[in-house]
Short mmCIF file of C-alpha atoms in Angstrom, two decimals:
data_model
loop_
_atom_site.label_atom_id
_atom_site.label_comp_id
_atom_site.label_asym_id
_atom_site.label_seq_id
_atom_site.Cartn_x
_atom_site.Cartn_y
_atom_site.Cartn_z
CA MET A 3 114.99 54.78 90.97
CA LYS A 4 115.78 57.72 93.28
CA VAL A 5 114.04 61.12 93.27
CA ALA A 6 115.41 64.19 95.08
CA ILE A 7 112.93 66.64 96.57
CA LEU A 8 113.84 70.34 96.87
CA THR A 9 111.58 73.17 97.92
CA ASP A 10 111.64 76.85 98.86
CA ILE A 11 115.00 77.80 97.37
CA HIS A 12 113.92 81.45 97.68
CA GLY A 13 116.61 83.02 95.53
CA ASN A 14 119.57 81.38 97.29
CA GLU A 15 122.02 80.40 94.55
CA LEU A 16 124.82 79.31 96.89
CA ALA A 17 122.59 76.92 98.83
CA LEU A 18 121.14 75.49 95.61
CA ARG A 19 124.56 74.92 94.06
CA ALA A 20 125.78 73.17 97.22
CA VAL A 21 122.78 70.83 97.22
CA LEU A 22 123.01 70.06 93.50
CA ASN A 23 126.73 69.40 93.82
CA GLU A 24 126.05 66.83 96.53
CA ILE A 25 123.24 65.24 94.52
CA ASP A 26 125.45 65.03 91.44
CA THR A 27 128.56 63.68 93.18
CA LYS A 28 127.30 61.61 96.11
CA THR A 29 123.94 60.16 95.06
CA ASP A 30 122.56 58.28 92.09
CA VAL A 31 119.39 60.36 91.85
CA GLN A 32 117.73 60.17 88.44
CA GLU A 33 115.13 62.94 88.85
CA ILE A 34 114.87 66.14 90.90
CA TRP A 35 111.56 67.69 91.93
CA CYS A 36 111.52 71.38 92.83
CA LEU A 37 108.30 72.22 94.63
CA GLY A 38 107.93 75.96 94.23
CA ASP A 39 109.09 79.27 95.67
CA MET A 40 112.27 79.26 93.66
CA ILE A 41 112.47 83.07 93.92
CA ALA A 42 111.91 85.98 96.37
CA MET A 43 113.42 86.60 99.80
CA GLY A 44 116.89 85.85 98.43
CA PRO A 45 118.38 88.05 95.68
CA ASP A 46 119.51 85.41 93.18
CA THR A 47 116.44 85.38 90.97
CA ASN A 48 117.70 84.58 87.48
CA GLU A 49 120.73 82.69 88.75
CA VAL A 50 118.52 80.14 90.54
CA LEU A 51 116.03 79.83 87.69
CA ASN A 52 118.72 79.47 85.03
CA ILE A 53 120.37 76.65 86.97
CA LEU A 54 117.09 74.78 87.36
CA PHE A 55 115.71 75.31 83.86
CA ASP A 56 119.02 74.36 82.25
CA ARG A 57 118.95 70.88 83.83
CA SER A 58 117.13 68.09 82.02
CA ASP A 59 116.57 66.10 85.22
CA VAL A 60 114.54 68.78 87.05
CA ARG A 61 110.74 68.96 87.23
CA MET A 62 109.30 72.15 88.71
CA ILE A 63 106.04 73.63 89.96
CA THR A 64 105.12 77.13 91.08
CA GLY A 65 104.76 78.37 94.64
CA ASN A 66 102.96 81.36 96.06
CA HIS A 67 105.91 83.75 95.76
CA ASP A 68 106.63 82.72 92.17
CA GLU A 69 102.98 83.31 91.26
CA ALA A 70 102.69 86.62 93.11
CA ILE A 71 105.72 87.94 91.24
CA LEU A 72 104.41 86.66 87.90
CA SER A 73 101.15 88.47 88.62
CA LEU A 74 103.09 91.72 89.00
CA THR A 75 105.04 91.19 85.77
CA SER A 76 101.79 90.60 83.85
CA GLY A 77 100.07 93.64 85.37
CA GLU A 78 97.44 91.48 87.06
CA GLY A 79 97.89 92.90 90.54
CA HIS A 80 99.19 91.50 93.80
CA PRO A 81 97.48 89.41 96.51
CA GLU A 82 96.05 91.59 99.26
CA SER A 83 97.49 89.48 102.07
CA TYR A 84 100.99 89.87 100.56
CA LYS A 85 100.96 93.66 100.67
CA HIS A 86 103.70 93.69 103.32
CA THR A 87 106.03 92.04 100.76
CA ARG A 88 105.05 94.14 97.75
CA GLU A 89 108.13 96.38 97.72
CA HIS A 90 110.38 93.32 97.77
CA HIS A 91 108.28 91.45 95.20
CA GLU A 92 108.38 94.42 92.84
CA TRP A 93 112.17 94.50 93.12
CA ILE A 94 112.34 90.78 92.32
CA ALA A 95 109.91 91.22 89.42
CA ASN A 96 112.19 93.89 87.97
CA GLN A 97 115.16 91.47 88.13
CA LEU A 98 113.30 88.63 86.42
CA SER A 99 114.39 88.10 82.81
CA HIS A 100 111.78 87.90 80.08
CA GLN A 101 112.88 84.35 79.31
CA ASN A 102 112.36 83.27 82.91
CA VAL A 103 108.95 84.96 83.05
CA GLN A 104 107.93 82.86 80.06
CA ARG A 105 109.37 79.68 81.53
CA LEU A 106 107.72 80.20 84.92
CA GLU A 107 104.38 80.83 83.24
CA GLN A 108 104.50 77.34 81.73
CA LEU A 109 104.91 75.52 85.04
CA PRO A 110 102.06 73.55 86.63
CA ARG A 111 100.95 73.57 90.25
CA VAL A 112 101.00 69.79 90.63
CA ILE A 113 103.27 67.03 89.36
CA THR A 114 102.76 63.28 89.62
CA LYS A 115 104.64 60.08 88.90
CA GLU A 116 104.24 56.37 89.56
CA VAL A 117 107.32 54.35 90.51
CA ASN A 118 107.03 50.59 91.01
CA GLY A 119 103.34 50.96 91.78
CA THR A 120 103.87 53.80 94.28
CA ARG A 121 102.02 57.01 93.42
CA LEU A 122 104.05 60.17 94.02
CA LEU A 123 102.56 63.70 94.02
CA GLY A 124 104.21 67.09 94.43
CA ILE A 125 102.45 70.36 95.28
CA HIS A 126 103.67 73.55 96.92
CA TYR A 127 101.04 73.35 99.69
CA HIS A 128 97.47 72.24 100.07
CA ILE A 129 94.93 73.77 97.67
CA GLU A 130 91.24 72.98 97.94
CA PRO A 131 90.04 71.21 94.75
CA HIS A 132 87.81 74.09 93.65
CA LEU A 133 90.79 76.48 93.83
CA LEU A 134 93.30 74.43 91.83
CA GLU A 135 92.93 76.75 88.84
CA ALA A 136 92.39 79.96 90.85
CA HIS A 137 94.61 83.00 90.29
CA ILE A 138 97.07 83.81 93.07
CA ARG A 139 95.02 86.95 93.86
CA GLU A 140 92.28 84.57 95.07
CA GLU A 141 94.69 83.16 97.69
CA PRO A 142 94.39 79.49 96.65
CA PHE A 143 97.10 78.12 98.94
CA HIS A 144 95.87 76.97 102.35
CA PRO A 145 96.94 79.07 105.36
CA ILE A 146 100.08 77.65 106.95
CA LEU A 147 99.44 75.23 109.80
CA LYS A 148 101.85 74.03 112.47
CA PRO A 149 103.84 71.02 111.21
CA THR A 150 102.00 68.36 113.22
CA LEU A 151 100.76 65.01 112.01
CA GLU A 152 97.16 66.03 112.72
CA ASN A 153 97.39 69.22 110.67
CA THR A 154 99.29 67.62 107.82
CA TRP A 155 96.86 64.71 107.67
CA SER A 156 93.91 67.11 107.61
CA MET A 157 95.31 68.73 104.48
CA PHE A 158 96.77 65.84 102.52
CA SER A 159 95.06 62.59 103.56
CA GLU A 160 92.60 62.69 100.65
CA TYR A 161 95.22 63.28 97.96
CA PRO A 162 95.28 60.42 95.42
CA ALA A 163 98.88 59.42 96.09
CA ASP A 164 100.96 57.22 98.38
CA ILE A 165 103.65 59.88 98.88
CA ILE A 166 102.73 63.57 99.02
CA CYS A 167 105.66 66.01 98.80
CA PHE A 168 105.21 69.70 99.52
CA GLY A 169 106.86 72.87 100.81
CA HIS A 170 105.70 76.40 101.70
CA ASN A 171 105.87 75.81 105.47
CA HIS A 172 109.62 76.04 106.03
CA PRO A 173 110.25 73.49 108.83
CA GLU A 174 110.83 69.82 108.01
CA HIS A 175 107.79 67.53 107.99
CA LEU A 176 108.12 63.76 107.64
CA PHE A 177 105.16 61.58 108.56
CA GLN A 178 105.28 57.93 107.54
CA MET A 179 102.24 55.68 107.95
CA ASP A 180 101.35 52.29 106.58
CA ASN A 181 99.47 53.70 103.60
CA LYS A 182 100.84 57.22 103.13
CA ILE A 183 103.99 59.32 103.46
CA MET A 184 103.77 63.11 103.76
CA LEU A 185 107.08 64.90 103.23
CA ASN A 186 108.39 68.45 103.33
CA PRO A 187 112.21 68.36 103.51
CA GLY A 188 112.32 71.95 104.77
CA ALA A 189 113.20 75.20 103.03
CA LEU A 190 116.41 74.76 101.07
CA GLY A 191 117.28 78.45 100.91
CA VAL A 192 115.68 79.94 104.02
CA SER A 193 116.86 79.06 107.50
CA LYS A 194 118.64 80.49 110.51
CA GLY A 195 121.20 77.70 110.26
CA ASN A 196 124.08 77.28 107.83
CA THR A 197 122.82 74.23 105.96
CA ALA A 198 120.40 73.60 103.10
CA PRO A 199 118.04 70.59 103.33
CA TYR A 200 116.75 68.26 100.67
CA ALA A 201 115.25 64.77 100.63
CA VAL A 202 115.82 61.61 98.62
CA LEU A 203 113.07 59.10 97.87
CA ASP A 204 114.65 55.72 97.20
CA PHE A 205 112.49 53.28 95.25
CA THR A 206 115.16 50.62 94.73
CA SER A 207 113.76 48.36 97.45
CA SER A 208 110.29 46.88 97.83
CA LYS A 209 109.30 49.69 100.19
CA PRO A 210 110.15 53.37 99.46
CA ASN A 211 112.76 54.85 101.77
CA VAL A 212 112.94 58.56 102.67
CA THR A 213 116.09 60.32 103.87
CA ILE A 214 116.61 64.02 104.59
CA HIS A 215 120.04 65.53 104.06
CA HIS A 216 121.63 68.85 105.10
CA VAL A 217 124.38 70.48 103.07
CA ALA A 218 126.66 73.25 104.35
CA TYR A 219 127.07 76.38 102.23
CA ASP A 220 128.65 79.83 102.52
CA LYS A 221 125.79 81.64 104.21
CA GLU A 222 127.92 84.68 105.09
CA ALA A 223 128.62 85.28 101.39
CA PHE A 224 124.93 84.82 100.62
CA LEU A 225 123.86 87.42 103.21
CA GLN A 226 126.48 89.87 101.96
CA LYS A 227 124.67 89.92 98.60
CA PHE A 228 121.66 91.57 100.26
CA GLU A 229 123.83 94.52 101.26
CA THR A 230 125.73 94.67 97.98
CA LEU A 231 122.51 94.71 95.95
CA GLN A 232 120.58 96.81 98.48
CA VAL A 233 117.71 94.30 98.51
CA PRO A 234 114.50 96.02 99.68
CA GLN A 235 113.15 94.97 103.09
CA ARG A 236 116.36 93.05 103.82
CA GLU A 237 116.35 94.00 107.50
CA ILE A 238 112.99 92.32 108.17
CA LEU A 239 113.98 89.34 106.02
CA PHE A 240 117.16 88.89 108.05
CA LYS A 241 115.21 89.02 111.30
CA LEU A 242 112.43 86.67 110.22
CA PHE A 243 114.35 84.08 108.23
CA TYR A 244 118.12 84.22 108.30
CA ILE A 245 119.71 85.54 111.49
#
């Protein structure tokens, strides 16, 4: 069996389509895990969600941006530490279809699977056990740490799995030890380069194999959408994440 790992699509339909096209035509992946932050930053809110929800081979969880936007749509407020993104989040919330609100609300924060005796777990980022059910206003996701082995081990070493897959922190993380693999393939939809990353976990051999792939997409066309749609706070988003 092979499982593809995607994370942090962030409203980038063109990057997502490029990755899914490669998965569908060049790999024999049977299941795709999408580890949160499907929306925000990029403008393609319903386009991204419709693609993902319409596929039977995709399993999804929520990330911090998904949950912050859901909190706005339900009238439950907005996390204090996200106040600098509120204008943008409100714009995204206004784009979100009622159907996709309902579908996002049904997603868990954690997914698990066992393949050939190997325990696999997906989460957007580390959450302390007592905060696993906490509302996004309570800031349950751990503050982002530099992508070092020491920091990643400090967050995920106690998780009851052999392979922990996550996102949230946009750079690639891949740490492979004798008894544990910790993997973040990197943000699929948010980078200053022109490629979108994803990973494949290959369980067809006695020992799981991890590969990270990068797919080219039309980033210029993607960035033009920000101007066409007059996406709020696009100038700071360009500076921080795309250009």
